[in-house]
Coordinates of C-alpha atoms in Angstrom, one line a residue:
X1 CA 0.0 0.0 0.0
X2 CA 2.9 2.5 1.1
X3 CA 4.3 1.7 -2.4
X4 CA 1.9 2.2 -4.3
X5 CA 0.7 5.9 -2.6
X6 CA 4.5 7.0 -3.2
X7 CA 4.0 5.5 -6.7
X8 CA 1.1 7.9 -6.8
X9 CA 2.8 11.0 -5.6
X10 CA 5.7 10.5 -7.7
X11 CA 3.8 10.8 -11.0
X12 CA 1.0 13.1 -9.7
X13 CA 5.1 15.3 -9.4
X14 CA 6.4 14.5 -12.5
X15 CA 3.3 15.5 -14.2
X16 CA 3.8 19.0 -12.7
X17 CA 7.0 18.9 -13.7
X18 CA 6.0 18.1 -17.1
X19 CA 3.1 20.4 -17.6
X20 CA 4.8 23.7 -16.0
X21 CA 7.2 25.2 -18.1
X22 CA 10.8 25.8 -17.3
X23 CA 12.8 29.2 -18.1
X24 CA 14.3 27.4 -21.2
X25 CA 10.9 26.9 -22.6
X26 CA 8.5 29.5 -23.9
X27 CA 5.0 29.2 -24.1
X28 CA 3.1 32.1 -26.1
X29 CA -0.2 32.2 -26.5
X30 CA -2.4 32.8 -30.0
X31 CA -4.2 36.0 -29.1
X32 CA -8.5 35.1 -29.0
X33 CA -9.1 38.6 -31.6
X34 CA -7.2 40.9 -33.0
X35 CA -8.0 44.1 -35.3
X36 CA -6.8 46.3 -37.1
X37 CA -5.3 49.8 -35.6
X38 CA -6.1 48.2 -32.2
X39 CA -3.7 47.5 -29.0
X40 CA -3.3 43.6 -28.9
X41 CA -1.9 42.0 -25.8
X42 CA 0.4 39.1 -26.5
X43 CA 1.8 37.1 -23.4
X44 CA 3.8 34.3 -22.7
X45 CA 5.6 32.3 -20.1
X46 CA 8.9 31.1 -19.8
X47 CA 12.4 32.0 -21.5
X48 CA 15.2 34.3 -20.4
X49 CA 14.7 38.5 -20.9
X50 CA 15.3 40.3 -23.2
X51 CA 13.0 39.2 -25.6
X52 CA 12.5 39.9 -29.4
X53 CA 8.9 40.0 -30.8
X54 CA 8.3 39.5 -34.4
X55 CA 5.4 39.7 -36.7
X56 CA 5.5 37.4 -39.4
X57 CA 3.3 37.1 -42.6
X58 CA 3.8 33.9 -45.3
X59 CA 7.1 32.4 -42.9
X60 CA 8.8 36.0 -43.4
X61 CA 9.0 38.4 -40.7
X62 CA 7.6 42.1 -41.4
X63 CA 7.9 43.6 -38.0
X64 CA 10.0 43.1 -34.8
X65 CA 10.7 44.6 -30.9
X66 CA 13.5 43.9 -29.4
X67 CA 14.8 44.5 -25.9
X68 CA 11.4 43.7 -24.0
X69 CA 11.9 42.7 -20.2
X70 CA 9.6 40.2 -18.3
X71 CA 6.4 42.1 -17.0
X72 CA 6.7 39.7 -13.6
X73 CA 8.2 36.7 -12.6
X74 CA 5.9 34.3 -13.8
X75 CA 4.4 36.0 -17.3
X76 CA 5.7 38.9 -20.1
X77 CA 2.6 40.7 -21.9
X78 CA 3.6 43.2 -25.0
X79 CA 1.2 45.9 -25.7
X80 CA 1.6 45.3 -29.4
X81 CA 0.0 48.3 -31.9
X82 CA -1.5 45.7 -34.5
X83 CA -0.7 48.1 -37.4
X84 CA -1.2 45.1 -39.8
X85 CA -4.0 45.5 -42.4
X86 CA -7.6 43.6 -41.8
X87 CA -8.1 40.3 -43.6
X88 CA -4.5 39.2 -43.4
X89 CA -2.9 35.8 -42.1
X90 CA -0.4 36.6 -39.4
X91 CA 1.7 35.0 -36.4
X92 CA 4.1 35.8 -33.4
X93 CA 6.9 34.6 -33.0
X94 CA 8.9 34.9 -29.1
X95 CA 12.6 34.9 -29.5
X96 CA 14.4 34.6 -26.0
X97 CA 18.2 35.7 -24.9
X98 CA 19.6 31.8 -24.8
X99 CA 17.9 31.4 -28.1
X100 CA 14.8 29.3 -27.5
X101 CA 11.9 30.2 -29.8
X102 CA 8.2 29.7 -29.6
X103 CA 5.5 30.7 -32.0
X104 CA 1.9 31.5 -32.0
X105 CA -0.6 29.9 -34.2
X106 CA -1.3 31.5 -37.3
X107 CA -4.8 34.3 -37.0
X108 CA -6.8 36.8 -39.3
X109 CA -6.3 40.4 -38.8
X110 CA -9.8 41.3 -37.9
X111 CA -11.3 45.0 -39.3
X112 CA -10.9 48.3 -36.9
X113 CA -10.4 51.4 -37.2
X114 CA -8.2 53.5 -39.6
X115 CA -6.2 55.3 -37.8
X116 CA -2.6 54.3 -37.6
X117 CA 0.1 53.5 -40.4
X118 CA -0.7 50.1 -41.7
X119 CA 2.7 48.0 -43.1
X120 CA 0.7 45.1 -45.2

């Protein structure tokens, strides 16, 4: 019985382990919405600051950030100008200061308004 509750706690741990990331490892999330001419929080755990931010359209990358420091211990959110024209196919990419990447999912550029300097 003993054996099998320690059993039990050791892979109830090594599931934690598993499932919460390290510092080497970033995990960005694909923002729910995002339009056109709006601010667009992008956030992500994990990796080593600074950070590079780059907005990539068909695999090439049209816009990056460089230099941005962790917001808090545990998460980094970029207030990120989405001055990317409505209707097209974009993603994130995170880019840490060891090297370690992580990328969003790919998303639509939803319509807003007009009233920033669009780059595609």
């Amino acid at each position: 019985m003993h054996f099998l509750k320690s059993l039990g706690v050791g892979l109830v741990a090594a599931t934690l382990a598993f499932a919460l990331p390290s510092n080497d490892l970033i995990l960005v999330n694909t923002p729910p919405f995002v339009s056109q001419c709006d601010i667009t929080s992008i956030d992500w755990v994990g990796g080593q600051e600074p950070y590079v931010m780059a907005v990539l359209k068909d695999n090439r990358i049209r816009q990056w950030f460089s230099d941005i420091q962790q917001t808090n211990a545990n998460h980094t959110v970029y207030s990120w100008l989405t001055n990317i024209r409505a209707g097209q196919m974009v993603s994130i990419q995170i880019f840490d200061a060891l090297g370690a990447t992580a990328p969003t999912g790919n998303f639509v550029v939803q319509p807003g308004p007009n009233n920033c300097s669009l780059i595609i």
